[in-house]
C-alpha positions as semicolon CSV with decimal commas, in nm:
position;residue;x (nm);y (nm);z (nm)
1;M;17,520;4,007;12,626
2;P;17,527;4,333;12,854
3;E;17,865;4,516;12,841
4;E;17,930;4,486;13,183
5;T;17,934;4,117;13,194
6;R;18,135;4,061;12,892
7;S;18,453;3,882;12,954
8;L;18,552;3,855;12,591
9;P;18,643;4,164;12,388
10;F;18,353;4,273;12,109
11;K;18,353;4,023;11,809
12;A;18,053;4,011;11,567
13;A;17,958;3,788;11,302
14;G;17,687;3,786;11,041
15;A;17,457;3,527;10,951
16;D;17,230;3,449;10,633
17;L;16,978;3,155;10,674
18;G;16,859;3,039;10,302
19;E;16,750;2,725;10,117
20;I;17,064;2,674;9,910
21;H;17,313;2,741;10,180
22;M;17,121;2,650;10,481
23;V;17,360;2,883;10,719
24;A;17,636;3,118;10,605
25;L;17,834;3,273;10,876
26;A;18,123;3,516;10,855
27;T;18,346;3,681;11,106
28;E;18,621;3,903;11,022
29;E;18,884;3,623;10,967
30;K;18,667;3,317;10,877
31;A;18,363;3,200;10,739
32;L;18,161;2,920;10,738
33;V;17,897;2,776;10,460
34;I;17,659;2,501;10,570
35;S;17,511;2,337;10,238
36;G;17,117;2,275;10,226
37;R;17,136;2,029;9,956
38;A;17,044;1,708;10,172
39;V;16,747;1,898;10,280
40;R;16,639;2,006;9,936
41;S;16,695;1,611;9,827
42;L;16,484;1,494;10,104
43;K;16,196;1,731;10,052
44;Q;16,218;1,642;9,669
45;Y;16,199;1,280;9,721
46;R;15,907;1,308;9,982
47;A;15,699;1,518;9,735
48;K;15,777;1,267;9,457
49;M;15,686;0,952;9,704
50;L;15,373;1,155;9,800
51;A;15,239;1,225;9,432
52;E;15,285;0,871;9,387
53;L;15,064;0,731;9,651
54;S;14,827;0,987;9,597
55;K;14,789;0,862;9,252
56;K;14,745;0,527;9,386
57;I;14,480;0,625;9,633
58;S;14,290;0,791;9,380
59;R;14,228;0,487;9,193
60;C;14,123;0,298;9,505
61;K;13,762;0,285;9,664
62;K;13,760;0,498;9,963
63;G;13,757;0,282;10,300
64;S;13,893;-0,011;10,123
65;R;14,236;-0,227;10,226
66;K;14,432;-0,111;9,956
67;Y;14,309;0,279;10,039
68;K;14,410;0,233;10,421
69;K;14,734;0,067;10,299
70;Y;14,833;0,352;10,089
71;A;14,714;0,603;10,345
72;R;14,916;0,449;10,611
73;A;15,229;0,447;10,378
74;K;15,190;0,794;10,301
75;V;15,179;0,873;10,721
76;R;15,505;0,672;10,760
77;L;15,654;0,836;10,473
78;R;15,559;1,209;10,631
79;E;15,664;1,097;10,951
80;K;16,022;0,942;10,857
81;T;16,100;1,222;10,648
82;Q;16,025;1,497;10,906
83;A;16,238;1,299;11,149
84;Q;16,518;1,297;10,889
85;L;16,468;1,701;10,838
86;D;16,455;1,760;11,184
87;Y;16,809;1,591;11,229
88;L;16,964;1,761;10,933
89;Y;16,846;2,098;11,070
90;H;16,974;2,006;11,414
91;K;17,286;1,904;11,284
92;S;17,371;2,213;11,074
93;T;17,252;2,450;11,356
94;K;17,479;2,269;11,612
95;E;17,751;2,300;11,343
96;A;17,709;2,651;11,304
97;I;17,704;2,713;11,689
98;Q;17,997;2,529;11,726
99;F;18,169;2,749;11,498
100;L;18,054;3,072;11,672
101;L;18,167;2,944;12,004
102;K;18,512;2,798;11,876
103;E;18,552;3,164;11,703
104;Q;18,461;3,322;12,032
105;V;18,180;3,527;11,883
106;T;17,979;3,768;12,117
107;D;17,733;3,925;11,893
108;L;17,538;3,764;11,583
109;V;17,350;3,947;11,341
110;A;17,098;3,791;11,144
111;G;16,812;3,948;10,964
112;H;16,686;4,129;10,663
113;P;16,931;4,365;10,537
114;E;16,714;4,673;10,408
115;G;16,824;4,940;10,228
116;I;17,142;4,810;10,059
117;E;17,009;4,728;9,727
118;K;17,139;4,909;9,444
119;N;17,020;4,882;9,078
120;T;16,754;4,610;9,155
121;N;16,422;4,553;9,029
122;K;16,193;4,619;9,368
123;E;15,876;4,517;9,182
124;K;16,019;4,190;9,065
125;K;16,158;4,147;9,466
126;E;15,831;4,232;9,599
127;K;15,619;4,014;9,364
128;K;15,869;3,728;9,482
129;E;15,829;3,783;9,834
130;K;15,455;3,751;9,815
131;Q;15,492;3,411;9,702
132;P;15,431;3,128;9,967
133;G;15,678;2,852;10,074
134;K;16,039;2,808;10,069
135;K;16,103;2,915;10,401
136;T;16,350;2,713;10,578
137;A;16,295;2,567;10,936
138;A;16,689;2,640;11,022
139;V;16,614;3,005;11,093
140;P;16,425;2,962;11,429
141;M;16,645;2,642;11,491
142;V;16,961;2,861;11,486
143;L;16,821;3,163;11,646
144;W;16,681;2,937;11,932
145;Q;17,028;2,761;11,995
146;A;17,199;3,119;11,949
147;E;16,967;3,276;12,237
148;R;17,014;2,932;12,462
149;I;17,393;2,973;12,443
150;F;17,480;3,333;12,398
151;E;17,170;3,449;12,653
152;I;17,022;3,695;12,422
């Protein structure tokens, strides 16, 4: 917020968005950690069921009734689990934003802290960052809700 329009005293919070702990927030006095276990569990379940359905589809003749039945089941599974994931992301980000409002936080800091690593294997870290995958969908949702509420 611009300094002229602030009615509250300056109070900052730091945020770490991840896969195991979906959101970790900390102010000077309090902290909040929201687990991402439900999201990881749901993703694991979806992968397992999609693999099972793919295996069944591979045994069917393309275009047959069984093939279409399994294909519809895959679509239903994807839609259902995506709706469940969206709900979990919404629920966790709403809880995080409520915490920030309750603590009367004026500034939220989230992102990649660079230059603070000590005694780390940078090559290993760079290789890990190049791998595709495990980005959490909570990141854009938290930032969107924070922008909406805090008028960033």
